[in-house]
Amino acid sequence: MIEIKDLHKNFDDLEVLKGVDLTIRPAEVISILGGSGSGKSTMLRCINGLEEISSGSVVVDGLDVTKKDELKAVRKKCATVFQQFDLYPHLKVIENITLAPVQVLGVSKTDATNKARALLESVGLGDKADVYPAQLSGGQKQRVGICRALAVGPDYILLDEVTSSLDPEMTAEVLEILKNLANDGMTMISVTHEIEFAREISNRIVFLDQGKILCDLPTADFFSADGGMADPRIAKFLSKMGTGS
Ligand SMILES: Nc1ncnc2c1ncn2[C@@H]1O[C@H](COP(=O)(O)OP(=O)(O)OP(=O)(O)O)[C@@H](O)[C@H]1O
Ligand SMILES: [Mg+2]
C-alpha cells in the first residue's frame, strides 16, 4: 500500500503540492488527471523519492521515502515508465532491460536475460532483443520501457504520460499492454491525458487541480453527471479533452 499524507512540495517560492492525501491499495489502478502544471508529475516523482518532499509523508509498504536507508527498497518496489523512454542508446534492447536487475539487484546475467526475453516475448518484441533502441519505432521503444520497468519485479508501476509522444496506432499498442498488466493484478498509478484509457483501465480517478486533489472517485462516479462531472472545473477539463458528454 502507498500512503501519501498531507504532502507538500515547494520549488523555492512556488508551492506545487498543497497537502495531498492519497492511499493506493494493492491491485488498484489509479489514473491521475489534471491540467498542465497541476503537479501530477511532481506527485509521482515524490512517491519514489525522485523529488524530495517538503513536508508530510510518503510511505510505501511501511517504508518511508524520506529515510535514506529505506529509499532504495522503495525504488525497487516502484518502477517508473516515462514519457521519453530514456533507453540507453548504446545498449542493445536486452541489455537495457537486464542492466538494473544485474547491477542493482545482483541477479545473475543468465537469469536476468531469460526473464528479459520472456518479457519481450510477452509484449510482442521477441525478435528485437539484439537491436539498438534507434532501430525501434516509438511504440516499440515504449514497450521496451515497460519491460525494463517490469524486469526488477516491482510491486507498483508508476506511469507518466507514457503514450503522449506516440501516434494513435502506437498508443493503442502500448495501452493494450498496460491493460493486460492491469488485468494481471499489477498496481498502477498512471498520469495520463488519455481520458478514454483512464476510463477503461482505472478503478479510481484522482483529479489534481493546482496542487490539491479536487476529487478522488471510483471511475464510474467520476464520469457521472452528478459525480465528478458536477464540478465545473472537471466538466470544463473533460470537455476540453474532447470527452465528458
Ligand atoms: N524541478 C523543478 N523546479 C522548479 N519548478 C518545477 C520543477 N518541476 C516542476 N516545477 C513546477 O511545478 C509545477 C507542476 O509541475 P508538474 O510537472 O508536476 O506538472 P504536471 O501536472 O505534470 O503538468 P503536465 O501535464 O504539463 O506534465 C509547474 O509549475 C512546474 O513549472
Ligand atoms: Mg507532467
PDB file of C-alpha atoms and ligand atoms in Angstrom:
ATOM      1  CA  MET A   1       0.000   0.000   0.000  1.00  0.00           C
ATOM      2  CA  ILE A   2       1.173   3.520  -0.791  1.00  0.00           C
ATOM      3  CA  GLU A   3       0.108   6.115   1.757  1.00  0.00           C
ATOM      4  CA  ILE A   4       0.556   9.779   0.977  1.00  0.00           C
ATOM      5  CA  LYS A   5      -0.367  12.126   3.811  1.00  0.00           C
ATOM      6  CA  ASP A   6      -0.527  15.902   3.745  1.00  0.00           C
ATOM      7  CA  LEU A   7       2.182  16.007   1.092  1.00  0.00           C
ATOM      8  CA  HIS A   8       3.582  19.442   0.363  1.00  0.00           C
ATOM      9  CA  LYS A   9       6.187  20.200  -2.239  1.00  0.00           C
ATOM     10  CA  ASN A  10       7.738  23.577  -2.930  1.00  0.00           C
ATOM     11  CA  PHE A  11      10.245  24.583  -5.542  1.00  0.00           C
ATOM     12  CA  ASP A  12      11.667  27.680  -3.812  1.00  0.00           C
ATOM     13  CA  ASP A  13       8.692  30.058  -3.503  1.00  0.00           C
ATOM     14  CA  LEU A  14       6.443  28.001  -5.738  1.00  0.00           C
ATOM     15  CA  GLU A  15       4.147  25.681  -3.793  1.00  0.00           C
ATOM     16  CA  VAL A  16       3.349  22.898  -6.230  1.00  0.00           C
ATOM     17  CA  LEU A  17       1.686  20.330  -3.964  1.00  0.00           C
ATOM     18  CA  LYS A  18      -0.506  21.806  -1.266  1.00  0.00           C
ATOM     19  CA  GLY A  19      -1.434  18.967   1.057  1.00  0.00           C
ATOM     20  CA  VAL A  20      -2.137  15.824  -0.931  1.00  0.00           C
ATOM     21  CA  ASP A  21      -3.677  12.791   0.780  1.00  0.00           C
ATOM     22  CA  LEU A  22      -3.892   9.607  -1.252  1.00  0.00           C
ATOM     23  CA  THR A  23      -3.902   5.905  -0.464  1.00  0.00           C
ATOM     24  CA  ILE A  24      -3.245   3.299  -3.134  1.00  0.00           C
ATOM     25  CA  ARG A  25      -4.064  -0.302  -2.304  1.00  0.00           C
ATOM     26  CA  PRO A  26      -2.682  -3.435  -3.955  1.00  0.00           C
ATOM     27  CA  ALA A  27      -4.102  -4.206  -7.409  1.00  0.00           C
ATOM     28  CA  GLU A  28      -5.695  -0.789  -7.721  1.00  0.00           C
ATOM     29  CA  VAL A  29      -5.269   1.075 -10.970  1.00  0.00           C
ATOM     30  CA  ILE A  30      -5.420   4.800 -10.434  1.00  0.00           C
ATOM     31  CA  SER A  31      -5.363   7.445 -13.106  1.00  0.00           C
ATOM     32  CA  ILE A  32      -4.233  10.918 -12.194  1.00  0.00           C
ATOM     33  CA  LEU A  33      -5.829  13.586 -14.347  1.00  0.00           C
ATOM     34  CA  GLY A  34      -5.496  17.347 -14.219  1.00  0.00           C
ATOM     35  CA  GLY A  35      -4.385  20.377 -16.169  1.00  0.00           C
ATOM     36  CA  SER A  36      -0.836  21.109 -17.197  1.00  0.00           C
ATOM     37  CA  GLY A  37       1.200  22.298 -14.220  1.00  0.00           C
ATOM     38  CA  SER A  38      -1.250  20.963 -11.630  1.00  0.00           C
ATOM     39  CA  GLY A  39       1.521  18.879 -10.029  1.00  0.00           C
ATOM     40  CA  LYS A  40       0.848  15.387 -11.415  1.00  0.00           C
ATOM     41  CA  SER A  41       4.421  14.525 -12.397  1.00  0.00           C
ATOM     42  CA  THR A  42       5.758  16.082  -9.220  1.00  0.00           C
ATOM     43  CA  MET A  43       3.433  13.937  -7.129  1.00  0.00           C
ATOM     44  CA  LEU A  44       4.518  10.801  -8.971  1.00  0.00           C
ATOM     45  CA  ARG A  45       8.171  11.718  -8.503  1.00  0.00           C
ATOM     46  CA  CYS A  46       7.634  12.216  -4.771  1.00  0.00           C
ATOM     47  CA  ILE A  47       6.404   8.611  -4.466  1.00  0.00           C
ATOM     48  CA  ASN A  48       9.755   7.076  -5.313  1.00  0.00           C
ATOM     49  CA  GLY A  49      11.903   9.871  -3.966  1.00  0.00           C
ATOM     50  CA  LEU A  50      12.967  11.343  -7.306  1.00  0.00           C
ATOM     51  CA  GLU A  51      11.755  14.593  -5.780  1.00  0.00           C
ATOM     52  CA  GLU A  52      12.450  15.406  -2.136  1.00  0.00           C
ATOM     53  CA  ILE A  53       9.234  16.180  -0.279  1.00  0.00           C
ATOM     54  CA  SER A  54       8.879  19.475   1.607  1.00  0.00           C
ATOM     55  CA  SER A  55       6.562  18.157   4.333  1.00  0.00           C
ATOM     56  CA  GLY A  56       4.041  15.423   5.010  1.00  0.00           C
ATOM     57  CA  SER A  57       4.765  11.756   4.434  1.00  0.00           C
ATOM     58  CA  VAL A  58       5.006   9.154   1.713  1.00  0.00           C
ATOM     59  CA  VAL A  59       5.113   5.561   2.922  1.00  0.00           C
ATOM     60  CA  VAL A  60       5.333   2.557   0.578  1.00  0.00           C
ATOM     61  CA  ASP A  61       4.560  -0.781   2.234  1.00  0.00           C
ATOM     62  CA  GLY A  62       5.774   0.629   5.533  1.00  0.00           C
ATOM     63  CA  LEU A  63       8.916   2.145   4.014  1.00  0.00           C
ATOM     64  CA  ASP A  64       9.432   5.876   4.470  1.00  0.00           C
ATOM     65  CA  VAL A  65      10.770   7.564   1.309  1.00  0.00           C
ATOM     66  CA  THR A  66      12.354  10.350   3.356  1.00  0.00           C
ATOM     67  CA  LYS A  67      14.656   7.878   5.104  1.00  0.00           C
ATOM     68  CA  LYS A  68      17.784   7.338   3.050  1.00  0.00           C
ATOM     69  CA  ASP A  69      18.196   3.717   4.120  1.00  0.00           C
ATOM     70  CA  GLU A  70      14.596   2.880   3.126  1.00  0.00           C
ATOM     71  CA  LEU A  71      14.582   4.718  -0.198  1.00  0.00           C
ATOM     72  CA  LYS A  72      16.455   2.022  -2.084  1.00  0.00           C
ATOM     73  CA  ALA A  73      13.818  -0.548  -1.139  1.00  0.00           C
ATOM     74  CA  VAL A  74      11.069   1.885  -2.165  1.00  0.00           C
ATOM     75  CA  ARG A  75      12.675   2.325  -5.578  1.00  0.00           C
ATOM     76  CA  LYS A  76      12.831  -1.420  -6.012  1.00  0.00           C
ATOM     77  CA  LYS A  77       9.124  -1.640  -5.311  1.00  0.00           C
ATOM     78  CA  CYS A  78       8.117   1.255  -7.552  1.00  0.00           C
ATOM     79  CA  ALA A  79       9.280   1.153 -11.149  1.00  0.00           C
ATOM     80  CA  THR A  80       8.664   4.146 -13.361  1.00  0.00           C
ATOM     81  CA  VAL A  81       7.935   4.403 -17.060  1.00  0.00           C
ATOM     82  CA  PHE A  82       8.494   7.856 -18.528  1.00  0.00           C
ATOM     83  CA  GLN A  83       7.101   9.720 -21.491  1.00  0.00           C
ATOM     84  CA  GLN A  84      10.511   9.867 -23.167  1.00  0.00           C
ATOM     85  CA  PHE A  85      11.503   6.198 -22.979  1.00  0.00           C
ATOM     86  CA  ASP A  86      15.009   7.042 -21.633  1.00  0.00           C
ATOM     87  CA  LEU A  87      16.584   3.907 -23.069  1.00  0.00           C
ATOM     88  CA  TYR A  88      20.384   3.830 -23.274  1.00  0.00           C
ATOM     89  CA  PRO A  89      21.151   4.282 -26.974  1.00  0.00           C
ATOM     90  CA  HIS A  90      24.494   2.460 -26.820  1.00  0.00           C
ATOM     91  CA  LEU A  91      22.998  -0.665 -25.262  1.00  0.00           C
ATOM     92  CA  LYS A  92      21.002  -3.325 -27.071  1.00  0.00           C
ATOM     93  CA  VAL A  93      17.377  -3.792 -26.084  1.00  0.00           C
ATOM     94  CA  ILE A  94      18.175  -6.854 -23.979  1.00  0.00           C
ATOM     95  CA  GLU A  95      20.998  -5.004 -22.201  1.00  0.00           C
ATOM     96  CA  ASN A  96      18.721  -2.073 -21.425  1.00  0.00           C
ATOM     97  CA  ILE A  97      16.353  -4.490 -19.705  1.00  0.00           C
ATOM     98  CA  THR A  98      18.935  -6.558 -17.807  1.00  0.00           C
ATOM     99  CA  LEU A  99      21.026  -3.611 -16.591  1.00  0.00           C
ATOM    100  CA  ALA A 100      19.170  -2.865 -13.350  1.00  0.00           C
ATOM    101  CA  PRO A 101      18.443  -6.487 -12.357  1.00  0.00           C
ATOM    102  CA  VAL A 102      22.135  -7.390 -12.782  1.00  0.00           C
ATOM    103  CA  GLN A 103      23.802  -4.231 -11.496  1.00  0.00           C
ATOM    104  CA  VAL A 104      21.370  -3.120  -8.803  1.00  0.00           C
ATOM    105  CA  LEU A 105      19.671  -6.312  -7.666  1.00  0.00           C
ATOM    106  CA  GLY A 106      22.577  -8.707  -8.206  1.00  0.00           C
ATOM    107  CA  VAL A 107      20.560 -11.139 -10.348  1.00  0.00           C
ATOM    108  CA  SER A 108      22.763 -13.448 -12.431  1.00  0.00           C
ATOM    109  CA  LYS A 109      23.183 -12.449 -16.061  1.00  0.00           C
ATOM    110  CA  THR A 110      21.626 -15.703 -17.259  1.00  0.00           C
ATOM    111  CA  ASP A 111      18.534 -15.331 -15.082  1.00  0.00           C
ATOM    112  CA  ALA A 112      18.138 -11.672 -15.999  1.00  0.00           C
ATOM    113  CA  THR A 113      18.493 -12.446 -19.702  1.00  0.00           C
ATOM    114  CA  ASN A 114      15.950 -15.266 -19.558  1.00  0.00           C
ATOM    115  CA  LYS A 115      13.470 -13.044 -17.786  1.00  0.00           C
ATOM    116  CA  ALA A 116      14.091 -10.171 -20.205  1.00  0.00           C
ATOM    117  CA  ARG A 117      13.488 -12.459 -23.179  1.00  0.00           C
ATOM    118  CA  ALA A 118      10.230 -13.672 -21.657  1.00  0.00           C
ATOM    119  CA  LEU A 119       9.132 -10.081 -21.047  1.00  0.00           C
ATOM    120  CA  LEU A 120       9.982  -9.070 -24.613  1.00  0.00           C
ATOM    121  CA  GLU A 121       8.045 -12.061 -25.861  1.00  0.00           C
ATOM    122  CA  SER A 122       5.040 -11.013 -23.772  1.00  0.00           C
ATOM    123  CA  VAL A 123       4.921  -7.576 -25.430  1.00  0.00           C
ATOM    124  CA  GLY A 124       5.425  -8.963 -28.931  1.00  0.00           C
ATOM    125  CA  LEU A 125       9.086  -7.989 -29.252  1.00  0.00           C
ATOM    126  CA  GLY A 126      10.718 -11.398 -29.007  1.00  0.00           C
ATOM    127  CA  ASP A 127      12.704 -10.699 -32.171  1.00  0.00           C
ATOM    128  CA  LYS A 128      14.082  -7.316 -31.047  1.00  0.00           C
ATOM    129  CA  ALA A 129      16.333  -8.376 -28.161  1.00  0.00           C
ATOM    130  CA  ASP A 130      19.565  -7.723 -30.030  1.00  0.00           C
ATOM    131  CA  VAL A 131      18.812  -4.473 -31.800  1.00  0.00           C
ATOM    132  CA  TYR A 132      19.591  -0.969 -30.562  1.00  0.00           C
ATOM    133  CA  PRO A 133      16.843   1.455 -29.457  1.00  0.00           C
ATOM    134  CA  ALA A 134      17.416   3.628 -32.541  1.00  0.00           C
ATOM    135  CA  GLN A 135      16.190   0.709 -34.659  1.00  0.00           C
ATOM    136  CA  LEU A 136      12.784   0.674 -32.939  1.00  0.00           C
ATOM    137  CA  SER A 137       9.593   2.631 -33.510  1.00  0.00           C
ATOM    138  CA  GLY A 138       8.317   4.866 -30.705  1.00  0.00           C
ATOM    139  CA  GLY A 139       5.711   2.306 -29.673  1.00  0.00           C
ATOM    140  CA  GLN A 140       8.316  -0.442 -29.635  1.00  0.00           C
ATOM    141  CA  LYS A 141      10.630   1.730 -27.522  1.00  0.00           C
ATOM    142  CA  GLN A 142       7.890   2.315 -25.034  1.00  0.00           C
ATOM    143  CA  ARG A 143       7.146  -1.415 -24.875  1.00  0.00           C
ATOM    144  CA  VAL A 144      10.825  -1.952 -24.091  1.00  0.00           C
ATOM    145  CA  GLY A 145      10.485   0.781 -21.437  1.00  0.00           C
ATOM    146  CA  ILE A 146       7.661  -1.213 -19.866  1.00  0.00           C
ATOM    147  CA  CYS A 147       9.735  -4.428 -19.973  1.00  0.00           C
ATOM    148  CA  ARG A 148      12.592  -2.607 -18.304  1.00  0.00           C
ATOM    149  CA  ALA A 149      10.281  -1.441 -15.517  1.00  0.00           C
ATOM    150  CA  LEU A 150       8.885  -4.959 -15.039  1.00  0.00           C
ATOM    151  CA  ALA A 151      12.333  -6.581 -15.063  1.00  0.00           C
ATOM    152  CA  VAL A 152      13.040  -5.550 -11.476  1.00  0.00           C
ATOM    153  CA  GLY A 153       9.874  -7.301 -10.282  1.00  0.00           C
ATOM    154  CA  PRO A 154       8.174  -4.166  -8.934  1.00  0.00           C
ATOM    155  CA  ASP A 155       5.019  -4.125  -6.807  1.00  0.00           C
ATOM    156  CA  TYR A 156       3.959  -0.791  -8.259  1.00  0.00           C
ATOM    157  CA  ILE A 157       4.297   0.726 -11.691  1.00  0.00           C
ATOM    158  CA  LEU A 158       4.293   4.498 -11.975  1.00  0.00           C
ATOM    159  CA  LEU A 159       3.464   5.764 -15.451  1.00  0.00           C
ATOM    160  CA  ASP A 160       3.934   9.356 -16.519  1.00  0.00           C
ATOM    161  CA  GLU A 161       2.151  10.080 -19.791  1.00  0.00           C
ATOM    162  CA  VAL A 162       3.671   7.043 -21.396  1.00  0.00           C
ATOM    163  CA  THR A 163       1.776   7.450 -24.644  1.00  0.00           C
ATOM    164  CA  SER A 164       1.900  11.193 -25.149  1.00  0.00           C
ATOM    165  CA  SER A 165       4.737  11.119 -27.657  1.00  0.00           C
ATOM    166  CA  LEU A 166       3.189   8.301 -29.701  1.00  0.00           C
ATOM    167  CA  ASP A 167       0.852   8.333 -32.664  1.00  0.00           C
ATOM    168  CA  PRO A 168      -2.607   6.757 -32.246  1.00  0.00           C
ATOM    169  CA  GLU A 169      -1.597   3.352 -33.562  1.00  0.00           C
ATOM    170  CA  MET A 170       1.433   3.068 -31.306  1.00  0.00           C
ATOM    171  CA  THR A 171      -0.613   4.433 -28.423  1.00  0.00           C
ATOM    172  CA  ALA A 172      -3.079   1.600 -28.915  1.00  0.00           C
ATOM    173  CA  GLU A 173      -0.252  -0.968 -28.822  1.00  0.00           C
ATOM    174  CA  VAL A 174       1.097   0.355 -25.563  1.00  0.00           C
ATOM    175  CA  LEU A 175      -2.300   0.781 -23.945  1.00  0.00           C
ATOM    176  CA  GLU A 176      -3.148  -2.822 -24.773  1.00  0.00           C
ATOM    177  CA  ILE A 177      -0.079  -3.981 -22.870  1.00  0.00           C
ATOM    178  CA  LEU A 178      -0.902  -1.813 -19.882  1.00  0.00           C
ATOM    179  CA  LYS A 179      -4.448  -3.112 -19.901  1.00  0.00           C
ATOM    180  CA  ASN A 180      -3.139  -6.681 -19.756  1.00  0.00           C
ATOM    181  CA  LEU A 181      -0.868  -5.748 -16.881  1.00  0.00           C
ATOM    182  CA  ALA A 182      -3.787  -4.233 -15.000  1.00  0.00           C
ATOM    183  CA  ASN A 183      -5.848  -7.365 -15.624  1.00  0.00           C
ATOM    184  CA  ASP A 184      -2.994  -9.437 -14.213  1.00  0.00           C
ATOM    185  CA  GLY A 185      -3.332  -7.501 -10.970  1.00  0.00           C
ATOM    186  CA  MET A 186      -0.417  -5.062 -11.194  1.00  0.00           C
ATOM    187  CA  THR A 187      -0.893  -1.966  -9.059  1.00  0.00           C
ATOM    188  CA  MET A 188      -0.554   1.038 -11.306  1.00  0.00           C
ATOM    189  CA  ILE A 189      -0.573   4.779 -10.917  1.00  0.00           C
ATOM    190  CA  SER A 190      -0.903   6.413 -14.267  1.00  0.00           C
ATOM    191  CA  VAL A 191      -0.673  10.096 -15.067  1.00  0.00           C
ATOM    192  CA  THR A 192      -2.380  10.454 -18.391  1.00  0.00           C
ATOM    193  CA  HIS A 193      -4.194  12.664 -20.823  1.00  0.00           C
ATOM    194  CA  GLU A 194      -5.807   9.606 -22.415  1.00  0.00           C
ATOM    195  CA  ILE A 195      -9.227  10.033 -20.887  1.00  0.00           C
ATOM    196  CA  GLU A 196     -10.785   7.022 -22.578  1.00  0.00           C
ATOM    197  CA  PHE A 197      -7.908   4.853 -21.486  1.00  0.00           C
ATOM    198  CA  ALA A 198      -8.212   6.145 -17.926  1.00  0.00           C
ATOM    199  CA  ARG A 199     -11.890   5.337 -18.045  1.00  0.00           C
ATOM    200  CA  GLU A 200     -11.317   1.825 -19.332  1.00  0.00           C
ATOM    201  CA  ILE A 201      -8.421   0.785 -17.157  1.00  0.00           C
ATOM    202  CA  SER A 202      -8.793   2.541 -13.789  1.00  0.00           C
ATOM    203  CA  ASN A 203     -10.662   1.674 -10.648  1.00  0.00           C
ATOM    204  CA  ARG A 204     -10.306   5.224  -9.459  1.00  0.00           C
ATOM    205  CA  ILE A 205      -9.686   8.622 -10.923  1.00  0.00           C
ATOM    206  CA  VAL A 206      -7.877  11.294  -8.985  1.00  0.00           C
ATOM    207  CA  PHE A 207      -8.207  14.824 -10.305  1.00  0.00           C
ATOM    208  CA  LEU A 208      -5.455  17.201  -9.320  1.00  0.00           C
ATOM    209  CA  ASP A 209      -6.079  20.928  -9.536  1.00  0.00           C
ATOM    210  CA  GLN A 210      -3.423  23.480  -8.588  1.00  0.00           C
ATOM    211  CA  GLY A 211      -1.620  21.103  -6.286  1.00  0.00           C
ATOM    212  CA  LYS A 212      -4.659  19.755  -4.485  1.00  0.00           C
ATOM    213  CA  ILE A 213      -6.868  16.734  -5.020  1.00  0.00           C
ATOM    214  CA  LEU A 214     -10.145  18.113  -6.239  1.00  0.00           C
ATOM    215  CA  CYS A 215     -11.735  14.695  -6.351  1.00  0.00           C
ATOM    216  CA  ASP A 216     -10.878  11.048  -5.826  1.00  0.00           C
ATOM    217  CA  LEU A 217     -13.703   8.853  -7.064  1.00  0.00           C
ATOM    218  CA  PRO A 218     -14.407   5.380  -8.432  1.00  0.00           C
ATOM    219  CA  THR A 219     -14.169   5.685 -12.195  1.00  0.00           C
ATOM    220  CA  ALA A 220     -17.883   5.340 -12.929  1.00  0.00           C
ATOM    221  CA  ASP A 221     -18.694   8.042 -10.375  1.00  0.00           C
ATOM    222  CA  PHE A 222     -16.046  10.365 -11.775  1.00  0.00           C
ATOM    223  CA  PHE A 223     -17.682  10.336 -15.187  1.00  0.00           C
ATOM    224  CA  SER A 224     -21.272  10.529 -13.963  1.00  0.00           C
ATOM    225  CA  ALA A 225     -23.253  13.741 -14.262  1.00  0.00           C
ATOM    226  CA  ASP A 226     -23.807  14.005 -10.512  1.00  0.00           C
ATOM    227  CA  GLY A 227     -20.282  12.801  -9.603  1.00  0.00           C
ATOM    228  CA  GLY A 228     -17.028  14.358 -10.790  1.00  0.00           C
ATOM    229  CA  MET A 229     -18.775  15.969 -13.749  1.00  0.00           C
ATOM    230  CA  ALA A 230     -20.870  18.028 -11.356  1.00  0.00           C
ATOM    231  CA  ASP A 231     -17.743  20.045 -10.587  1.00  0.00           C
ATOM    232  CA  PRO A 232     -17.491  22.763 -13.224  1.00  0.00           C
ATOM    233  CA  ARG A 233     -13.665  22.595 -13.291  1.00  0.00           C
ATOM    234  CA  ILE A 234     -13.740  18.892 -14.072  1.00  0.00           C
ATOM    235  CA  ALA A 235     -16.534  19.241 -16.621  1.00  0.00           C
ATOM    236  CA  LYS A 236     -14.558  22.005 -18.337  1.00  0.00           C
ATOM    237  CA  PHE A 237     -11.372  19.926 -18.332  1.00  0.00           C
ATOM    238  CA  LEU A 238     -13.125  16.919 -19.832  1.00  0.00           C
ATOM    239  CA  SER A 239     -14.889  18.955 -22.485  1.00  0.00           C
ATOM    240  CA  LYS A 240     -11.542  20.494 -23.485  1.00  0.00           C
ATOM    241  CA  MET A 241     -10.135  16.981 -23.782  1.00  0.00           C
ATOM    242  CA  GLY A 242     -12.995  16.116 -26.116  1.00  0.00           C
ATOM    243  CA  THR A 243     -14.854  13.823 -23.717  1.00  0.00           C
ATOM    244  CA  GLY A 244     -17.326  14.038 -20.932  1.00  0.00           C
ATOM    245  CA  SER A 245     -20.510  14.267 -22.904  1.00  0.00           C
TER     246      SER A 245
HETATM  247  N1  LIG B   1      12.412  20.970 -10.842  1.00  0.00           N
HETATM  248  C1  LIG B   1      11.546  21.979 -10.814  1.00  0.00           C
HETATM  249  N2  LIG B   1      11.932  23.209 -10.430  1.00  0.00           N
HETATM  250  C2  LIG B   1      11.065  24.238 -10.373  1.00  0.00           C
HETATM  251  N3  LIG B   1       9.760  24.127 -10.685  1.00  0.00           N
HETATM  252  C3  LIG B   1       9.314  22.936 -11.076  1.00  0.00           C
HETATM  253  C4  LIG B   1      10.182  21.797 -11.166  1.00  0.00           C
HETATM  254  N4  LIG B   1       9.444  20.729 -11.583  1.00  0.00           N
HETATM  255  C5  LIG B   1       8.188  21.191 -11.755  1.00  0.00           C
HETATM  256  N5  LIG B   1       8.103  22.503 -11.445  1.00  0.00           N
HETATM  257  C6  LIG B   1       6.877  23.327 -11.490  1.00  0.00           C
HETATM  258  O1  LIG B   1       5.887  22.669 -10.738  1.00  0.00           O
HETATM  259  C7  LIG B   1       4.602  22.816 -11.326  1.00  0.00           C
HETATM  260  C8  LIG B   1       3.995  21.440 -11.510  1.00  0.00           C
HETATM  261  O2  LIG B   1       4.760  20.726 -12.465  1.00  0.00           O
HETATM  262  P1  LIG B   1       4.428  19.234 -12.872  1.00  0.00           P
HETATM  263  O3  LIG B   1       5.471  18.826 -13.822  1.00  0.00           O
HETATM  264  O4  LIG B   1       4.245  18.414 -11.659  1.00  0.00           O
HETATM  265  O5  LIG B   1       3.017  19.435 -13.594  1.00  0.00           O
HETATM  266  P2  LIG B   1       2.128  18.379 -14.392  1.00  0.00           P
HETATM  267  O6  LIG B   1       0.793  18.369 -13.742  1.00  0.00           O
HETATM  268  O7  LIG B   1       2.851  17.091 -14.501  1.00  0.00           O
HETATM  269  O8  LIG B   1       1.977  19.095 -15.814  1.00  0.00           O
HETATM  270  P3  LIG B   1       1.953  18.465 -17.314  1.00  0.00           P
HETATM  271  O9  LIG B   1       0.556  17.949 -17.523  1.00  0.00           O
HETATM  272  O10 LIG B   1       2.241  19.650 -18.179  1.00  0.00           O
HETATM  273  O11 LIG B   1       3.004  17.402 -17.379  1.00  0.00           O
HETATM  274  C9  LIG B   1       4.823  23.604 -12.606  1.00  0.00           C
HETATM  275  O12 LIG B   1       4.505  24.938 -12.358  1.00  0.00           O
HETATM  276  C10 LIG B   1       6.305  23.443 -12.881  1.00  0.00           C
HETATM  277  O13 LIG B   1       6.801  24.545 -13.552  1.00  0.00           O
HETATM  278 MG    MG B   2       3.711  16.051 -16.107  1.00  0.00          MG
END
